[in-house]
mmCIF file of C-alpha atoms and ligand atoms in Angstrom:
data_model
loop_
_atom_site.group_PDB
_atom_site.id
_atom_site.type_symbol
_atom_site.label_atom_id
_atom_site.label_comp_id
_atom_site.label_asym_id
_atom_site.label_seq_id
_atom_site.Cartn_x
_atom_site.Cartn_y
_atom_site.Cartn_z
ATOM 1 C CA MET O 1313 1.917 -1.882 -30.704
ATOM 2 C CA LYS O 1314 5.666 -1.228 -30.303
ATOM 3 C CA THR O 1315 7.027 1.866 -28.554
ATOM 4 C CA LEU O 1316 10.722 2.725 -28.503
ATOM 5 C CA ILE O 1317 12.310 4.827 -25.772
ATOM 6 C CA HIS O 1318 15.529 6.207 -27.211
ATOM 7 C CA ASN O 1319 18.279 8.553 -26.095
ATOM 8 C CA ILE O 1320 18.500 7.003 -22.595
ATOM 9 C CA SER O 1321 21.735 7.912 -20.769
ATOM 10 C CA LEU O 1322 21.587 4.904 -18.437
ATOM 11 C CA ILE O 1323 19.191 2.038 -17.775
ATOM 12 C CA LEU O 1324 19.156 1.019 -14.109
ATOM 13 C CA HIS O 1325 18.113 -2.614 -14.524
ATOM 14 C CA ILE O 1326 18.186 -3.448 -10.782
ATOM 15 C CA ASP O 1327 18.508 -7.083 -11.877
ATOM 16 C CA GLN O 1328 19.059 -9.047 -15.093
ATOM 17 C CA ASN O 1329 18.891 -12.554 -13.629
ATOM 18 C CA LYS O 1330 15.158 -12.839 -12.944
ATOM 19 C CA ARG O 1331 15.803 -12.941 -9.219
ATOM 20 C CA LYS O 1332 12.699 -12.725 -7.016
ATOM 21 C CA HIS O 1333 14.564 -10.475 -4.595
ATOM 22 C CA LYS O 1334 18.093 -9.406 -3.731
ATOM 23 C CA ARG O 1335 19.329 -10.655 -0.353
ATOM 24 C CA GLY O 1336 22.071 -9.147 1.826
ATOM 25 C CA LYS O 1337 25.022 -7.777 -0.149
ATOM 26 C CA GLU O 1338 23.318 -8.685 -3.458
ATOM 27 C CA LEU O 1339 21.209 -5.580 -2.846
ATOM 28 C CA GLY O 1340 24.186 -3.529 -4.034
ATOM 29 C CA ASP O 1341 24.465 -5.406 -7.375
ATOM 30 C CA PHE O 1342 23.460 -2.755 -9.844
ATOM 31 C CA PRO O 1343 23.555 -3.746 -13.520
ATOM 32 C CA THR O 1344 23.212 -0.850 -15.947
ATOM 33 C CA THR O 1345 23.264 -0.221 -19.715
ATOM 34 C CA GLU O 1346 24.784 3.051 -20.943
ATOM 35 C CA ASN O 1347 23.593 5.028 -23.997
ATOM 36 C CA ALA O 1348 20.602 2.832 -24.436
ATOM 37 C CA TRP O 1349 17.194 2.274 -25.978
ATOM 38 C CA LEU O 1350 14.317 0.169 -24.720
ATOM 39 C CA LEU O 1351 11.499 -1.338 -26.738
ATOM 40 C CA MET O 1352 8.053 -1.919 -25.241
ATOM 41 C CA GLU O 1353 5.406 -4.109 -26.798
ATOM 42 C CA ASP O 1354 1.839 -4.404 -25.529
ATOM 43 C CA GLY O 1355 2.726 -2.797 -22.214
ATOM 44 C CA LYS O 1356 5.724 -5.052 -21.539
ATOM 45 C CA ILE O 1357 9.490 -4.691 -21.866
ATOM 46 C CA ALA O 1358 10.331 -6.430 -25.153
ATOM 47 C CA ASP O 1359 14.011 -5.646 -25.615
ATOM 48 C CA TYR O 1360 16.788 -3.170 -24.919
ATOM 49 C CA GLY O 1361 20.184 -2.372 -26.373
ATOM 50 C CA THR O 1362 22.757 0.306 -27.031
ATOM 51 C CA LYS O 1363 22.655 3.375 -29.291
ATOM 52 C CA GLY O 1364 22.964 2.582 -32.971
ATOM 53 C CA SER O 1365 20.979 -0.674 -32.874
ATOM 54 C CA GLU O 1366 17.482 0.809 -32.336
ATOM 55 C CA PRO O 1367 14.710 -1.374 -33.777
ATOM 56 C CA ALA O 1368 11.697 -0.103 -35.744
ATOM 57 C CA ALA O 1369 8.662 0.895 -33.678
ATOM 58 C CA ASP O 1370 5.175 2.369 -34.122
ATOM 59 C CA GLU O 1371 5.905 5.188 -31.679
ATOM 60 C CA LYS O 1372 8.960 6.799 -30.129
ATOM 61 C CA ILE O 1373 9.600 8.510 -26.815
ATOM 62 C CA ASP O 1374 12.735 10.638 -26.603
ATOM 63 C CA ALA O 1375 14.271 10.244 -23.124
ATOM 64 C CA LYS O 1376 16.422 13.314 -23.890
ATOM 65 C CA GLY O 1377 19.418 11.922 -22.006
ATOM 66 C CA GLY O 1378 17.465 10.984 -18.883
ATOM 67 C CA MET O 1379 17.924 7.703 -16.992
ATOM 68 C CA LEU O 1380 15.427 4.852 -17.046
ATOM 69 C CA LEU O 1381 14.523 2.874 -13.940
ATOM 70 C CA PRO O 1382 11.597 0.726 -12.820
ATOM 71 C CA THR O 1383 8.803 2.527 -11.003
ATOM 72 C CA TRP O 1384 8.835 2.357 -7.207
ATOM 73 C CA VAL O 1385 6.856 -0.388 -5.524
ATOM 74 C CA ASP O 1386 5.311 0.861 -2.291
ATOM 75 C CA SER O 1387 4.594 -2.324 -0.348
ATOM 76 C CA HIS O 1388 3.167 -0.737 2.837
ATOM 77 C CA THR O 1389 0.500 1.986 2.868
ATOM 78 C CA HIS O 1390 -2.707 2.928 4.644
ATOM 79 C CA LEU O 1391 -3.900 4.951 1.639
ATOM 80 C CA VAL O 1392 -7.639 4.726 2.349
ATOM 81 C CA TYR O 1393 -8.377 7.039 5.269
ATOM 82 C CA ALA O 1394 -10.787 9.820 6.157
ATOM 83 C CA GLY O 1395 -9.713 13.273 7.246
ATOM 84 C CA THR O 1396 -6.244 14.183 8.444
ATOM 85 C CA ARG O 1397 -4.490 14.439 11.811
ATOM 86 C CA GLU O 1398 -2.438 17.617 11.707
ATOM 87 C CA ASP O 1399 -4.071 18.593 15.025
ATOM 88 C CA GLU O 1400 -2.182 15.668 16.627
ATOM 89 C CA PHE O 1401 0.959 16.727 14.795
ATOM 90 C CA ALA O 1402 0.632 20.167 16.411
ATOM 91 C CA LYS O 1403 0.215 18.501 19.837
ATOM 92 C CA ARG O 1404 3.412 16.539 19.278
ATOM 93 C CA LEU O 1405 5.205 19.748 18.358
ATOM 94 C CA HIS O 1406 4.125 21.046 21.764
ATOM 95 C CA GLY O 1407 5.669 18.047 23.508
ATOM 96 C CA MET O 1408 3.027 15.312 23.622
ATOM 97 C CA THR O 1409 4.138 11.862 22.509
ATOM 98 C CA TYR O 1410 2.438 9.613 19.934
ATOM 99 C CA GLU O 1411 1.644 7.240 22.815
ATOM 100 C CA GLN O 1412 0.089 9.974 24.999
ATOM 101 C CA ILE O 1413 -2.075 11.104 22.084
ATOM 102 C CA ALA O 1414 -3.219 7.521 21.482
ATOM 103 C CA ASN O 1415 -3.940 7.043 25.210
ATOM 104 C CA GLU O 1416 -6.344 9.972 25.202
ATOM 105 C CA GLY O 1417 -8.340 8.481 22.316
ATOM 106 C CA GLY O 1418 -6.385 10.001 19.430
ATOM 107 C CA GLY O 1419 -4.198 8.158 16.947
ATOM 108 C CA ILE O 1420 -5.691 5.159 15.160
ATOM 109 C CA LEU O 1421 -8.995 5.538 17.069
ATOM 110 C CA ASN O 1422 -9.252 9.163 15.909
ATOM 111 C CA SER O 1423 -8.898 7.990 12.291
ATOM 112 C CA ALA O 1424 -11.416 5.189 12.946
ATOM 113 C CA ARG O 1425 -14.028 7.680 14.189
ATOM 114 C CA LYS O 1426 -13.533 9.845 11.101
ATOM 115 C CA LEU O 1427 -13.669 6.858 8.766
ATOM 116 C CA ARG O 1428 -16.822 5.352 10.189
ATOM 117 C CA SER O 1429 -18.804 8.462 9.253
ATOM 118 C CA ALA O 1430 -17.367 8.712 5.720
ATOM 119 C CA SER O 1431 -19.211 7.101 2.812
ATOM 120 C CA GLU O 1432 -17.571 4.634 0.446
ATOM 121 C CA GLU O 1433 -17.790 7.278 -2.301
ATOM 122 C CA GLU O 1434 -16.081 9.949 -0.179
ATOM 123 C CA LEU O 1435 -13.323 7.523 0.776
ATOM 124 C CA TYR O 1436 -12.869 6.510 -2.850
ATOM 125 C CA GLU O 1437 -12.604 10.102 -4.095
ATOM 126 C CA ALA O 1438 -10.005 11.010 -1.468
ATOM 127 C CA ALA O 1439 -7.926 7.856 -1.982
ATOM 128 C CA ALA O 1440 -8.110 8.143 -5.781
ATOM 129 C CA GLY O 1441 -6.725 11.685 -5.570
ATOM 130 C CA ARG O 1442 -3.832 10.480 -3.417
ATOM 131 C CA LEU O 1443 -3.119 7.522 -5.672
ATOM 132 C CA ASP O 1444 -3.046 9.674 -8.793
ATOM 133 C CA GLU O 1445 -0.484 11.926 -7.094
ATOM 134 C CA LEU O 1446 1.635 8.940 -6.024
ATOM 135 C CA ILE O 1447 1.766 7.490 -9.531
ATOM 136 C CA LYS O 1448 3.003 10.863 -10.796
ATOM 137 C CA LEU O 1449 5.707 10.637 -8.097
ATOM 138 C CA GLY O 1450 6.842 7.349 -9.625
ATOM 139 C CA THR O 1451 4.945 4.649 -7.734
ATOM 140 C CA GLY O 1452 3.931 1.902 -10.152
ATOM 141 C CA ALA O 1453 2.469 -0.699 -7.739
ATOM 142 C CA ILE O 1454 1.134 -0.360 -4.217
ATOM 143 C CA GLU O 1455 -0.189 -2.212 -1.195
ATOM 144 C CA ILE O 1456 -3.158 -0.768 0.701
ATOM 145 C CA LYS O 1457 -4.231 -1.799 4.204
ATOM 146 C CA SER O 1458 -7.528 -1.524 5.989
ATOM 147 C CA GLY O 1459 -7.313 -0.847 9.719
ATOM 148 C CA TYR O 1460 -9.126 2.435 10.256
ATOM 149 C CA GLY O 1461 -12.528 0.745 10.362
ATOM 150 C CA LEU O 1462 -12.306 -1.616 13.345
ATOM 151 C CA THR O 1463 -15.841 -2.910 12.729
ATOM 152 C CA THR O 1464 -16.756 -5.516 10.159
ATOM 153 C CA GLU O 1465 -18.761 -2.998 8.156
ATOM 154 C CA SER O 1466 -16.056 -0.323 8.109
ATOM 155 C CA GLU O 1467 -13.164 -2.704 7.441
ATOM 156 C CA VAL O 1468 -15.109 -4.115 4.502
ATOM 157 C CA LYS O 1469 -15.814 -0.554 3.323
ATOM 158 C CA ILE O 1470 -12.080 0.263 3.214
ATOM 159 C CA LEU O 1471 -11.165 -2.924 1.372
ATOM 160 C CA ARG O 1472 -13.955 -2.404 -1.172
ATOM 161 C CA VAL O 1473 -12.558 1.047 -1.860
ATOM 162 C CA ALA O 1474 -9.090 -0.453 -2.333
ATOM 163 C CA ARG O 1475 -10.470 -3.080 -4.735
ATOM 164 C CA LYS O 1476 -12.310 -0.342 -6.664
ATOM 165 C CA LEU O 1477 -9.037 1.590 -6.955
ATOM 166 C CA ALA O 1478 -7.486 -1.582 -8.384
ATOM 167 C CA GLU O 1479 -10.245 -1.801 -10.983
ATOM 168 C CA ASN O 1480 -9.991 1.837 -12.040
ATOM 169 C CA PHE O 1481 -6.250 2.504 -11.924
ATOM 170 C CA PRO O 1482 -3.721 0.933 -14.284
ATOM 171 C CA ILE O 1483 -1.240 -0.173 -11.596
ATOM 172 C CA PRO O 1484 -1.255 -3.421 -9.561
ATOM 173 C CA ILE O 1485 -2.762 -2.963 -6.097
ATOM 174 C CA LYS O 1486 -2.544 -5.574 -3.330
ATOM 175 C CA THR O 1487 -4.660 -5.307 -0.172
ATOM 176 C CA SER O 1488 -4.098 -6.319 3.448
ATOM 177 C CA PHE O 1489 -6.777 -6.791 6.100
ATOM 178 C CA LEU O 1490 -5.631 -4.963 9.255
ATOM 179 C CA GLY O 1491 -8.681 -5.285 11.505
ATOM 180 C CA ALA O 1492 -6.095 -5.903 14.244
ATOM 181 C CA HIS O 1493 -4.773 -2.336 14.085
ATOM 182 C CA ALA O 1494 -6.092 -1.212 17.491
ATOM 183 C CA PHE O 1495 -8.779 -2.260 19.950
ATOM 184 C CA PRO O 1496 -11.875 -0.174 19.229
ATOM 185 C CA GLU O 1497 -13.544 1.753 22.108
ATOM 186 C CA GLU O 1498 -16.327 -0.852 22.295
ATOM 187 C CA PHE O 1499 -13.773 -3.593 23.038
ATOM 188 C CA LYS O 1500 -11.334 -1.643 25.192
ATOM 189 C CA ASP O 1501 -11.970 -4.007 28.121
ATOM 190 C CA ASP O 1502 -12.659 -7.113 26.059
ATOM 191 C CA HIS O 1503 -9.643 -7.805 23.886
ATOM 192 C CA ALA O 1504 -10.517 -11.485 23.527
ATOM 193 C CA GLY O 1505 -13.956 -10.474 22.234
ATOM 194 C CA TYR O 1506 -12.465 -8.307 19.491
ATOM 195 C CA VAL O 1507 -9.954 -10.967 18.422
ATOM 196 C CA LYS O 1508 -12.902 -13.412 18.281
ATOM 197 C CA GLN O 1509 -14.787 -10.975 16.042
ATOM 198 C CA ILE O 1510 -11.763 -10.648 13.753
ATOM 199 C CA VAL O 1511 -11.363 -14.417 13.526
ATOM 200 C CA GLU O 1512 -14.981 -15.504 13.386
ATOM 201 C CA GLU O 1513 -16.694 -12.633 11.603
ATOM 202 C CA MET O 1514 -14.331 -10.296 9.775
ATOM 203 C CA LEU O 1515 -11.910 -12.785 8.226
ATOM 204 C CA PRO O 1516 -14.610 -15.109 6.807
ATOM 205 C CA LYS O 1517 -16.562 -12.146 5.391
ATOM 206 C CA ILE O 1518 -13.452 -10.612 3.813
ATOM 207 C CA THR O 1519 -12.424 -13.973 2.401
ATOM 208 C CA GLU O 1520 -15.887 -14.606 0.987
ATOM 209 C CA GLU O 1521 -15.821 -11.265 -0.838
ATOM 210 C CA LYS O 1522 -12.150 -11.817 -1.869
ATOM 211 C CA LEU O 1523 -11.283 -8.398 -0.483
ATOM 212 C CA ALA O 1524 -7.804 -9.063 0.890
ATOM 213 C CA ASP O 1525 -4.556 -10.603 -0.305
ATOM 214 C CA TYR O 1526 -2.899 -10.614 3.137
ATOM 215 C CA VAL O 1527 -3.674 -10.482 6.832
ATOM 216 C CA ASP O 1528 -1.863 -7.906 8.984
ATOM 217 C CA VAL O 1529 -1.624 -7.264 12.752
ATOM 218 C CA PHE O 1530 -0.125 -4.359 14.709
ATOM 219 C CA CYS O 1531 1.829 -6.271 17.362
ATOM 220 C CA GLU O 1532 2.858 -3.763 20.015
ATOM 221 C CA LYS O 1533 2.441 -2.921 23.722
ATOM 222 C CA GLY O 1534 -1.048 -1.468 24.128
ATOM 223 C CA TYR O 1535 -2.160 -3.013 20.816
ATOM 224 C CA PHE O 1536 -2.021 -6.732 19.931
ATOM 225 C CA SER O 1537 0.106 -9.189 21.911
ATOM 226 C CA THR O 1538 2.309 -11.802 20.274
ATOM 227 C CA GLU O 1539 -0.257 -14.467 21.245
ATOM 228 C CA GLU O 1540 -3.110 -12.487 19.696
ATOM 229 C CA MET O 1541 -0.996 -11.862 16.609
ATOM 230 C CA GLU O 1542 -0.275 -15.571 16.249
ATOM 231 C CA ASP O 1543 -3.973 -16.478 16.560
ATOM 232 C CA ILE O 1544 -4.841 -13.952 13.838
ATOM 233 C CA ILE O 1545 -2.009 -15.108 11.550
ATOM 234 C CA VAL O 1546 -3.219 -18.704 11.891
ATOM 235 C CA ALA O 1547 -6.838 -17.695 11.237
ATOM 236 C CA GLY O 1548 -5.716 -15.644 8.231
ATOM 237 C CA ASN O 1549 -3.742 -18.599 6.877
ATOM 238 C CA GLU O 1550 -6.820 -20.807 7.328
ATOM 239 C CA ASN O 1551 -8.695 -18.302 5.186
ATOM 240 C CA GLY O 1552 -5.986 -18.521 2.526
ATOM 241 C CA LEU O 1553 -4.202 -15.273 3.477
ATOM 242 C CA LYS O 1554 -0.467 -15.062 4.044
ATOM 243 C CA SER O 1555 0.703 -12.463 6.538
ATOM 244 C CA LYS O 1556 2.431 -9.090 6.381
ATOM 245 C CA LEU O 1557 2.895 -7.698 9.877
ATOM 246 C CA HIS O 1558 3.525 -4.491 11.838
ATOM 247 C CA VAL O 1559 6.214 -5.465 14.360
ATOM 248 C CA ASN O 1560 9.000 -3.911 16.486
ATOM 249 C CA GLN O 1561 7.892 -0.298 16.006
ATOM 250 C CA PHE O 1562 8.367 0.705 19.642
ATOM 251 C CA ASN O 1563 9.276 -2.543 21.420
ATOM 252 C CA SER O 1564 10.821 -5.909 20.658
ATOM 253 C CA LEU O 1565 8.300 -8.443 21.947
ATOM 254 C CA GLY O 1566 9.330 -11.620 20.118
ATOM 255 C CA ALA O 1567 7.035 -10.950 17.157
ATOM 256 C CA ILE O 1568 9.728 -11.579 14.541
ATOM 257 C CA GLU O 1569 10.310 -15.156 15.648
ATOM 258 C CA ILE O 1570 6.578 -15.893 15.460
ATOM 259 C CA SER O 1571 6.182 -14.154 12.087
ATOM 260 C CA VAL O 1572 9.078 -16.118 10.599
ATOM 261 C CA LYS O 1573 7.712 -19.363 12.054
ATOM 262 C CA HIS O 1574 4.491 -18.714 10.121
ATOM 263 C CA ASP O 1575 6.318 -17.792 6.883
ATOM 264 C CA ALA O 1576 5.159 -14.171 6.888
ATOM 265 C CA VAL O 1577 5.779 -12.500 3.536
ATOM 266 C CA SER O 1578 7.129 -9.449 5.335
ATOM 267 C CA VAL O 1579 7.658 -7.912 8.749
ATOM 268 C CA ASP O 1580 7.394 -4.154 8.622
ATOM 269 C CA HIS O 1581 8.672 -1.212 10.752
ATOM 270 C CA LEU O 1582 11.591 -2.848 12.693
ATOM 271 C CA GLU O 1583 12.657 0.402 14.358
ATOM 272 C CA VAL O 1584 13.488 -1.436 17.607
ATOM 273 C CA MET O 1585 15.443 -4.646 17.009
ATOM 274 C CA THR O 1586 17.530 -6.864 19.272
ATOM 275 C CA ASP O 1587 20.545 -8.760 17.913
ATOM 276 C CA GLU O 1588 18.425 -11.905 18.125
ATOM 277 C CA ASP O 1589 15.634 -10.315 16.057
ATOM 278 C CA VAL O 1590 18.165 -9.369 13.369
ATOM 279 C CA ALA O 1591 19.687 -12.865 13.371
ATOM 280 C CA ILE O 1592 16.296 -14.618 13.082
ATOM 281 C CA LEU O 1593 15.108 -12.365 10.263
ATOM 282 C CA ALA O 1594 18.420 -12.591 8.399
ATOM 283 C CA LYS O 1595 18.205 -16.386 8.263
ATOM 284 C CA SER O 1596 14.627 -16.377 6.974
ATOM 285 C CA ASP O 1597 12.883 -15.715 3.655
ATOM 286 C CA THR O 1598 10.623 -13.128 5.315
ATOM 287 C CA ILE O 1599 11.290 -9.650 3.958
ATOM 288 C CA GLY O 1600 12.172 -6.864 6.394
ATOM 289 C CA THR O 1601 10.374 -3.724 5.221
ATOM 290 C CA LEU O 1602 11.768 -0.495 6.611
ATOM 291 C CA LEU O 1603 9.687 2.681 6.797
ATOM 292 C CA PRO O 1604 11.999 5.676 7.248
ATOM 293 C CA GLY O 1605 9.190 8.210 6.701
ATOM 294 C CA CYS O 1606 7.641 7.036 9.970
ATOM 295 C CA SER O 1607 10.968 7.368 11.815
ATOM 296 C CA LEU O 1608 11.410 10.886 10.440
ATOM 297 C CA PHE O 1609 7.918 12.033 11.333
ATOM 298 C CA LEU O 1610 7.635 10.423 14.786
ATOM 299 C CA GLU O 1611 11.290 11.022 15.655
ATOM 300 C CA ILE O 1612 11.818 7.370 16.534
ATOM 301 C CA PRO O 1613 14.860 5.230 15.628
ATOM 302 C CA TYR O 1614 15.467 4.215 12.017
ATOM 303 C CA GLY O 1615 15.414 0.501 11.208
ATOM 304 C CA PRO O 1616 18.877 -1.145 11.265
ATOM 305 C CA ALA O 1617 19.200 -1.445 7.485
ATOM 306 C CA ARG O 1618 22.980 -1.756 7.440
ATOM 307 C CA GLU O 1619 23.028 -4.527 10.007
ATOM 308 C CA LEU O 1620 20.204 -6.413 8.311
ATOM 309 C CA ILE O 1621 21.894 -6.200 4.908
ATOM 310 C CA ASP O 1622 25.308 -7.129 6.281
ATOM 311 C CA LYS O 1623 23.781 -10.141 8.055
ATOM 312 C CA ASN O 1624 22.120 -11.273 4.782
ATOM 313 C CA ALA O 1625 18.463 -10.290 5.304
ATOM 314 C CA ILE O 1626 16.104 -9.312 2.478
ATOM 315 C CA VAL O 1627 15.385 -5.607 2.960
ATOM 316 C CA ALA O 1628 12.649 -3.549 1.283
ATOM 317 C CA LEU O 1629 11.665 0.112 1.659
ATOM 318 C CA ALA O 1630 8.125 1.534 1.742
ATOM 319 C CA THR O 1631 6.348 4.745 2.775
ATOM 320 C CA ASP O 1632 3.802 3.604 5.416
ATOM 321 C CA TYR O 1633 1.664 6.460 4.009
ATOM 322 C CA ASN O 1634 -0.989 7.185 6.654
ATOM 323 C CA PRO O 1635 -2.445 10.247 8.403
ATOM 324 C CA GLY O 1636 -0.834 9.594 11.800
ATOM 325 C CA SER O 1637 2.724 8.358 11.664
ATOM 326 C CA SER O 1638 3.845 8.977 8.085
ATOM 327 C CA PRO O 1639 1.754 11.507 6.168
ATOM 328 C CA SER O 1640 3.823 11.218 2.995
ATOM 329 C CA GLY O 1641 3.577 8.650 0.226
ATOM 330 C CA ASN O 1642 6.636 9.910 -1.617
ATOM 331 C CA MET O 1643 8.980 6.989 -2.379
ATOM 332 C CA ASN O 1644 11.641 9.395 -3.689
ATOM 333 C CA LEU O 1645 11.913 10.842 -0.181
ATOM 334 C CA VAL O 1646 12.027 7.335 1.325
ATOM 335 C CA VAL O 1647 14.996 6.463 -0.912
ATOM 336 C CA SER O 1648 16.787 9.655 0.159
ATOM 337 C CA LEU O 1649 16.117 9.010 3.859
ATOM 338 C CA ALA O 1650 17.388 5.437 3.541
ATOM 339 C CA THR O 1651 20.737 6.771 2.351
ATOM 340 C CA PHE O 1652 21.030 9.672 4.837
ATOM 341 C CA LYS O 1653 19.663 7.955 7.896
ATOM 342 C CA MET O 1654 20.030 4.218 7.435
ATOM 343 C CA LYS O 1655 23.460 3.944 5.857
ATOM 344 C CA MET O 1656 22.139 2.315 2.692
ATOM 345 C CA THR O 1657 24.022 3.049 -0.505
ATOM 346 C CA PRO O 1658 22.001 4.703 -3.311
ATOM 347 C CA GLU O 1659 22.159 1.405 -5.243
ATOM 348 C CA GLU O 1660 20.839 -0.555 -2.259
ATOM 349 C CA ALA O 1661 18.091 1.951 -1.530
ATOM 350 C CA ILE O 1662 16.905 2.030 -5.155
ATOM 351 C CA SER O 1663 16.908 -1.792 -5.272
ATOM 352 C CA ALA O 1664 15.025 -2.048 -1.951
ATOM 353 C CA ALA O 1665 12.375 0.376 -3.235
ATOM 354 C CA THR O 1666 11.871 -1.492 -6.520
ATOM 355 C CA LEU O 1667 12.643 -5.230 -6.786
ATOM 356 C CA ASN O 1668 12.474 -6.012 -3.060
ATOM 357 C CA GLY O 1669 9.334 -3.896 -2.685
ATOM 358 C CA ALA O 1670 7.783 -5.934 -5.489
ATOM 359 C CA ALA O 1671 8.845 -9.123 -3.687
ATOM 360 C CA ALA O 1672 7.162 -7.852 -0.505
ATOM 361 C CA ILE O 1673 3.820 -7.943 -2.356
ATOM 362 C CA GLU O 1674 4.737 -11.047 -4.371
ATOM 363 C CA LEU O 1675 4.883 -9.185 -7.668
ATOM 364 C CA SER O 1676 8.564 -9.444 -8.457
ATOM 365 C CA ASP O 1677 7.884 -11.808 -11.357
ATOM 366 C CA GLU O 1678 6.279 -8.906 -13.195
ATOM 367 C CA LEU O 1679 7.721 -5.734 -11.650
ATOM 368 C CA GLY O 1680 10.694 -4.179 -9.907
ATOM 369 C CA SER O 1681 13.442 -4.539 -12.513
ATOM 370 C CA ILE O 1682 14.079 -3.769 -16.171
ATOM 371 C CA GLU O 1683 14.149 -7.244 -17.687
ATOM 372 C CA LYS O 1684 12.525 -8.626 -20.807
ATOM 373 C CA GLY O 1685 8.933 -9.726 -20.260
ATOM 374 C CA LYS O 1686 8.294 -7.532 -17.231
ATOM 375 C CA ARG O 1687 5.592 -4.894 -17.156
ATOM 376 C CA ALA O 1688 6.747 -1.579 -18.651
ATOM 377 C CA ASN O 1689 6.165 0.473 -15.489
ATOM 378 C CA LEU O 1690 9.104 2.824 -15.779
ATOM 379 C CA ILE O 1691 10.460 6.189 -14.695
ATOM 380 C CA ILE O 1692 12.266 8.416 -17.202
ATOM 381 C CA THR O 1693 14.289 10.948 -15.237
ATOM 382 C CA LYS O 1694 15.466 14.389 -16.232
ATOM 383 C CA PRO O 1695 19.144 14.313 -17.330
ATOM 384 C CA LEU O 1696 21.113 13.433 -14.147
ATOM 385 C CA SER O 1697 24.839 13.010 -13.592
ATOM 386 C CA SER O 1698 24.548 9.593 -11.878
ATOM 387 C CA PRO O 1699 22.054 7.332 -10.035
ATOM 388 C CA SER O 1700 23.359 8.729 -6.723
ATOM 389 C CA PHE O 1701 22.056 12.148 -7.717
ATOM 390 C CA LEU O 1702 18.500 10.851 -7.147
ATOM 391 C CA PRO O 1703 18.757 10.460 -3.346
ATOM 392 C CA TYR O 1704 21.440 13.145 -2.996
ATOM 393 C CA ASN O 1705 19.428 16.038 -4.423
ATOM 394 C CA PHE O 1706 16.555 15.267 -2.048
ATOM 395 C CA GLY O 1707 13.225 17.032 -2.182
ATOM 396 C CA HIS O 1708 13.572 17.889 -5.867
ATOM 397 C CA ASN O 1709 11.557 16.393 -8.691
ATOM 398 C CA HIS O 1710 13.795 14.347 -10.968
ATOM 399 C CA ILE O 1711 10.994 12.668 -12.870
ATOM 400 C CA GLU O 1712 10.334 13.655 -16.472
ATOM 401 C CA HIS O 1713 7.779 10.911 -17.262
ATOM 402 C CA VAL O 1714 6.186 7.963 -15.513
ATOM 403 C CA LEU O 1715 5.186 5.134 -17.836
ATOM 404 C CA ILE O 1716 2.547 2.651 -16.763
ATOM 405 C CA ASN O 1717 2.059 -0.416 -18.960
ATOM 406 C CA GLY O 1718 4.197 1.335 -21.581
ATOM 407 C CA LYS O 1719 2.117 4.549 -21.686
ATOM 408 C CA ILE O 1720 3.005 7.957 -20.317
ATOM 409 C CA TYR O 1721 0.844 8.523 -17.207
ATOM 410 C CA GLU O 1722 -0.682 12.017 -17.173
HETATM 411 N N1 NIG Z 51 1.844 1.372 13.574
HETATM 412 C C1 NIG Z 51 0.704 1.195 13.281
HETATM 413 N N2 NIG Z 51 -0.005 1.764 12.316
HETATM 414 C C2 NIG Z 51 0.400 2.826 11.469
HETATM 415 C C3 NIG Z 51 0.114 4.172 12.042
HETATM 416 C C4 NIG Z 51 -1.240 4.350 12.424
HETATM 417 C C5 NIG Z 51 -1.642 5.737 12.762
HETATM 418 O O1 NIG Z 51 -1.025 6.445 13.563
HETATM 419 O O2 NIG Z 51 -2.663 6.103 12.185
HETATM 420 C C6 NIG Z 51 1.861 2.692 11.092
HETATM 421 O O3 NIG Z 51 2.174 1.716 10.438
HETATM 422 O O4 NIG Z 51 2.692 3.531 11.467
HETATM 423 ZN ZN1 ZN Z 52 1.690 0.799 8.695
#
């Protein structure tokens, strides 16, 4: 089955050299094809060219002068959660800090209480509704973390829901086990006991059921120490899981050096970075994933995107969609924020939200750029004057169609 998209004003390829990611200044390389068509065959990109040379096809989609770009790849979300936390949001508006709310039993522990009493079916229904909305907003691959369970049973419940989403939705979904998201009430005075449970009970169970692709840890003051993080990374690796880690959100504790030493696929957040942290990350193959939605919502610093790019790091962008620190899964907004608040150019931001996002979940061989052979997960925009218009005209919907595996997603 061949489908032709014709009447495209501009294809934003992101890359045409089959690169796994774009590092440092390469992020601004932005190959395009003007006045173009693109042919899809069996859900993949088969060919593309310029107006006048359109091949025959079984079906046609008229792009009506819109641009064509790869779908967003959201490489950091906590999509499976129960209930919401706008009550905490209201408290913050009245002056309480995220830390104060967490210290009185709110935050991650609040979400964990809500999740423990939700059934797998209820969690699935809620997460499926969110995922459907995100695909319509242009997200064509996603990572989903556990971390609101904090018991073996509840962590497994979250990951089963994520795996069920992967079975029932047409987009690739990778999962990360984040049992080390916070110390549950039961272990508030026995941190070693909880780490032992993660290592000896949760990880083997999750591995046996093949529920996770990665292991994750929230390394932060009041959460998991660098030593605890390292023990969990090593245990994850022993169970065949590479790591993707929450580091440097509020404090720089030396977590980047340890993550890089263990070949983490990505280190995420990075709102608080020393010069040494930047230098270590920039020299490594670990991807730095920045989450500007979290900075916006919590009013904390934005990750140093410009410095990381200028020093040659691999930078990706993601939403961190979760009920506490970033209650939006809209990648279009993330791309806008990256340009307004993190001094990324539109070309860099779009690349970081596509190809480098795909690299951060090890899917850049099949997604993240418009190259022959890749999956036809594509966004057709409304007619726009230039790629920069996407982040510039923030908060508006520029998407005409989202295609997943070559089919319009409705
Ligand atoms: N920082 C740790 N975890 C989540 C937020 C968790 C929450 O507040 O529910 C994050 O990535 O921001
Ligand atoms: Zn997160």
